[in-house]
Coordinates of C-alpha atoms in Angstrom, one line a residue:
M16 CA -43.8 100.6 176.8
N17 CA -45.2 100.2 180.3
R18 CA -43.2 103.2 181.5
G19 CA -44.8 105.4 178.8
T20 CA -48.3 104.1 179.5
G21 CA -47.7 104.8 183.2
A22 CA -46.6 108.3 182.5
W23 CA -49.7 109.0 180.5
R24 CA -51.9 107.6 183.2
A25 CA -50.1 109.8 185.8
L26 CA -50.9 112.8 183.7
V27 CA -54.5 112.1 183.0
R28 CA -55.9 112.7 186.5
P29 CA -54.4 116.2 187.2
V30 CA -55.2 117.3 183.6
V31 CA -58.9 116.2 184.1
R32 CA -59.1 118.2 187.3
T33 CA -57.8 121.4 185.6
L34 CA -59.9 121.2 182.4
P35 CA -62.5 124.0 182.2
W36 CA -65.5 121.7 182.5
R37 CA -67.8 124.5 183.8
A38 CA -67.1 126.7 180.8
I39 CA -67.5 123.9 178.4
G40 CA -70.7 122.7 180.2
V41 CA -72.3 126.1 180.1
A42 CA -71.4 126.7 176.5
G43 CA -72.6 123.3 175.5
G44 CA -75.9 123.7 177.3
L45 CA -76.4 127.1 175.5
G46 CA -75.6 125.4 172.2
L47 CA -78.2 122.7 172.8
L48 CA -80.8 125.3 173.6
F49 CA -80.1 126.9 170.2
A50 CA -80.4 123.5 168.6
T51 CA -83.9 123.0 170.1
A52 CA -85.2 126.2 168.4
P53 CA -86.4 124.5 165.2
R54 CA -88.2 121.8 167.2
L55 CA -90.0 124.5 169.2
M56 CA -91.1 126.2 166.0
G57 CA -93.1 123.1 165.1
E58 CA -94.6 123.1 161.6
D59 CA -93.2 126.6 161.0
A60 CA -89.6 125.3 161.0
T61 CA -87.7 125.5 157.8
G62 CA -84.2 124.5 156.7
R63 CA -82.6 127.9 156.9
P64 CA -83.5 128.6 160.6
A65 CA -82.4 125.0 161.4
L66 CA -79.0 125.6 159.7
N67 CA -78.6 128.9 161.5
A68 CA -79.5 127.3 164.8
L69 CA -76.8 124.6 164.4
R70 CA -74.3 127.2 163.4
M71 CA -75.0 129.2 166.6
S72 CA -74.8 125.9 168.5
A73 CA -71.3 125.3 167.1
I74 CA -70.2 128.8 167.9
A75 CA -71.5 128.5 171.5
F76 CA -69.6 125.3 172.1
A77 CA -66.4 126.7 170.5
L78 CA -66.6 129.7 172.9
G79 CA -66.5 127.2 175.8
A80 CA -63.6 125.3 174.1
A81 CA -61.6 128.6 173.9
F82 CA -60.9 128.0 177.6
L83 CA -59.4 124.6 177.1
L84 CA -55.8 125.7 177.7
D85 CA -56.6 127.9 180.8
D86 CA -54.4 126.5 183.6
P87 CA -53.7 128.4 186.8
A88 CA -50.7 126.1 187.3
R89 CA -49.3 126.8 183.8
H90 CA -46.0 128.3 185.0
T91 CA -45.5 125.4 187.4
T92 CA -46.2 122.7 184.8
A93 CA -43.9 124.4 182.3
A94 CA -41.0 123.2 184.4
V95 CA -41.9 119.5 184.2
P96 CA -40.3 117.1 181.7
T97 CA -43.5 116.6 179.8
R98 CA -43.5 118.8 176.8
R99 CA -46.2 121.4 176.0
A100 CA -47.3 119.5 172.9
V101 CA -48.0 116.4 175.0
R102 CA -49.9 118.4 177.6
H103 CA -52.0 120.2 175.0
T104 CA -52.7 116.9 173.1
L105 CA -53.9 115.3 176.2
R106 CA -56.3 118.1 177.0
L107 CA -57.6 117.9 173.5
A108 CA -57.9 114.1 173.6
L109 CA -60.1 114.3 176.7
V110 CA -62.4 116.9 175.3
V111 CA -62.9 115.6 171.7
P112 CA -65.1 112.6 172.7
V113 CA -67.3 115.0 174.7
A114 CA -67.5 117.4 171.8
A115 CA -68.4 114.5 169.4
L116 CA -71.2 113.3 171.7
W117 CA -72.5 116.8 172.3
W118 CA -72.6 117.5 168.5
T119 CA -74.5 114.3 167.9
V120 CA -77.1 115.3 170.4
A121 CA -77.3 118.8 168.8
L122 CA -77.9 117.2 165.4
L123 CA -80.6 114.9 166.7
L124 CA -82.4 117.7 168.4
V125 CA -83.1 119.3 165.0
P126 CA -86.1 117.6 163.3
A127 CA -85.0 115.3 160.5
G128 CA -87.2 117.1 158.0
V129 CA -85.4 120.4 158.3
R130 CA -81.9 119.1 159.3
P131 CA -79.2 120.4 157.0
P132 CA -76.7 118.1 155.3
V133 CA -74.9 116.5 158.2
G134 CA -71.5 116.3 156.6
G135 CA -71.4 120.0 155.6
V136 CA -72.6 121.4 158.8
T137 CA -70.4 119.1 160.8
L138 CA -67.4 120.4 158.8
E139 CA -68.4 124.0 159.7
A140 CA -68.7 123.0 163.4
A141 CA -65.3 121.3 163.3
A142 CA -63.6 124.3 161.7
T143 CA -65.2 126.6 164.2
L144 CA -64.0 124.5 167.1
A145 CA -60.5 124.2 165.6
L146 CA -60.3 128.0 165.2
A147 CA -61.1 128.4 168.9
L148 CA -58.4 125.9 169.9
A149 CA -55.9 127.5 167.5
G150 CA -56.6 130.9 169.1
A151 CA -56.1 129.4 172.6
A152 CA -52.8 127.8 171.6
F153 CA -51.6 131.0 170.0
A154 CA -52.5 133.0 173.1
V155 CA -50.6 130.5 175.3
R156 CA -47.5 130.7 173.1
R157 CA -47.5 134.5 172.7
S158 CA -48.4 135.5 176.3
D159 CA -47.7 134.5 179.9
S160 CA -51.4 134.6 180.9
T161 CA -52.6 131.5 182.7
R162 CA -56.3 132.2 181.7
P163 CA -56.3 133.5 178.1
G164 CA -59.7 131.9 177.4
Q165 CA -61.8 134.9 178.0
A166 CA -59.9 137.0 175.5
V167 CA -59.9 134.2 173.0
A168 CA -63.6 133.6 173.3
G169 CA -64.3 137.3 172.9
A170 CA -62.1 137.5 169.8
L171 CA -63.9 134.4 168.3
F172 CA -67.3 135.8 169.0
A173 CA -66.4 139.2 167.4
T174 CA -64.9 137.4 164.4
A175 CA -68.0 135.3 163.9
V176 CA -70.3 138.3 164.0
L177 CA -68.1 140.4 161.7
A178 CA -67.6 137.5 159.3
S179 CA -71.3 137.0 158.9
L180 CA -71.8 140.7 158.1
L181 CA -68.6 141.6 156.2
W182 CA -67.2 138.5 154.6
P183 CA -66.9 139.0 150.8
E184 CA -69.6 137.3 148.8
R185 CA -67.1 135.9 146.3
W186 CA -65.6 133.8 149.2
A187 CA -68.9 133.0 150.8
L188 CA -68.9 130.7 153.9
F189 CA -72.4 131.0 155.3
V190 CA -74.6 129.7 152.5
A191 CA -77.7 127.5 152.4
P192 CA -77.6 123.9 151.1
D193 CA -79.7 124.8 148.1
D194 CA -77.2 127.5 147.1
E195 CA -75.0 126.6 144.2
R196 CA -72.0 127.9 146.3
W197 CA -72.5 125.2 149.0
A198 CA -69.7 122.9 147.7
A199 CA -67.3 125.8 147.1
A200 CA -68.0 127.3 150.6
H201 CA -67.2 124.0 152.2
D202 CA -63.9 123.8 150.3
R203 CA -63.1 127.0 152.1
W204 CA -64.2 125.6 155.4
T205 CA -61.8 122.7 154.8
V206 CA -59.0 125.2 154.3
L207 CA -59.9 127.0 157.5
L208 CA -60.0 123.7 159.4
C209 CA -56.6 122.7 158.1
A210 CA -55.1 126.1 158.8
A211 CA -56.4 126.1 162.3
L212 CA -55.0 122.6 163.0
A213 CA -51.6 123.8 161.6
V214 CA -51.6 126.7 164.0
W215 CA -52.5 124.5 166.9
A216 CA -49.7 122.1 166.1
T217 CA -47.2 124.9 165.6
C218 CA -48.1 126.7 168.8
G219 CA -47.8 123.5 170.7
A220 CA -44.0 123.5 170.3
E221 CA -41.9 124.8 173.2
P222 CA -40.9 128.4 172.9
V223 CA -37.3 129.3 172.0
R224 CA -35.3 130.6 175.0
R225 CA -31.9 132.1 175.5
R226 CA -29.1 129.9 176.8
G227 CA -25.7 131.0 177.7
G228 CA -22.9 129.3 175.7
G229 CA -25.2 127.6 173.1
V230 CA -25.0 127.9 169.4
F231 CA -26.2 131.4 168.5
G232 CA -27.3 131.7 172.1
F233 CA -30.6 130.0 171.6
R234 CA -32.3 126.7 172.2
S235 CA -35.7 125.2 171.6

């Protein structure tokens, strides 16, 4: 037990140093600026602009989180006994409290009178963040790049823009709280969240490599 705890503590310090705090900080700051927009509008603020502001805030933070798995020392750490799933989980565990605190601040910046339903908009933000993380994990598994974050962030941004313009109405995601499709839309957000988490977990597994003399010549 003590050995396992010591191993985790030994991992924390180098992981903290390699996390993309600058990208997350810049994206988080931009997101908070979006969240202040309804407050700056004063009495002209309404529920729909406030909802859109929080959605933009969530996307901004997710763009920063897309850099979570960037690691210049990736090919060096791949040779250590600690498995990829553990390294990824540790990075996520260090960032999740920051994300939760940031989102709480973003919600509080929106005046209570025009603040959208907290549960629904938080689900959207969680799904958006999970999609960014899933994209990062997929990029790490499918490429040798040590810094896939820029490409993942670009893909996420393009997807968000295209989805808001081209997503079929019968599967609407971006609806207002007073829309009768609000509940159904958030069922779809739940599906997206679960799918993204499944991709994250799957891509965290070690890749299959060739091995001479093994069964079928492969190992995991």
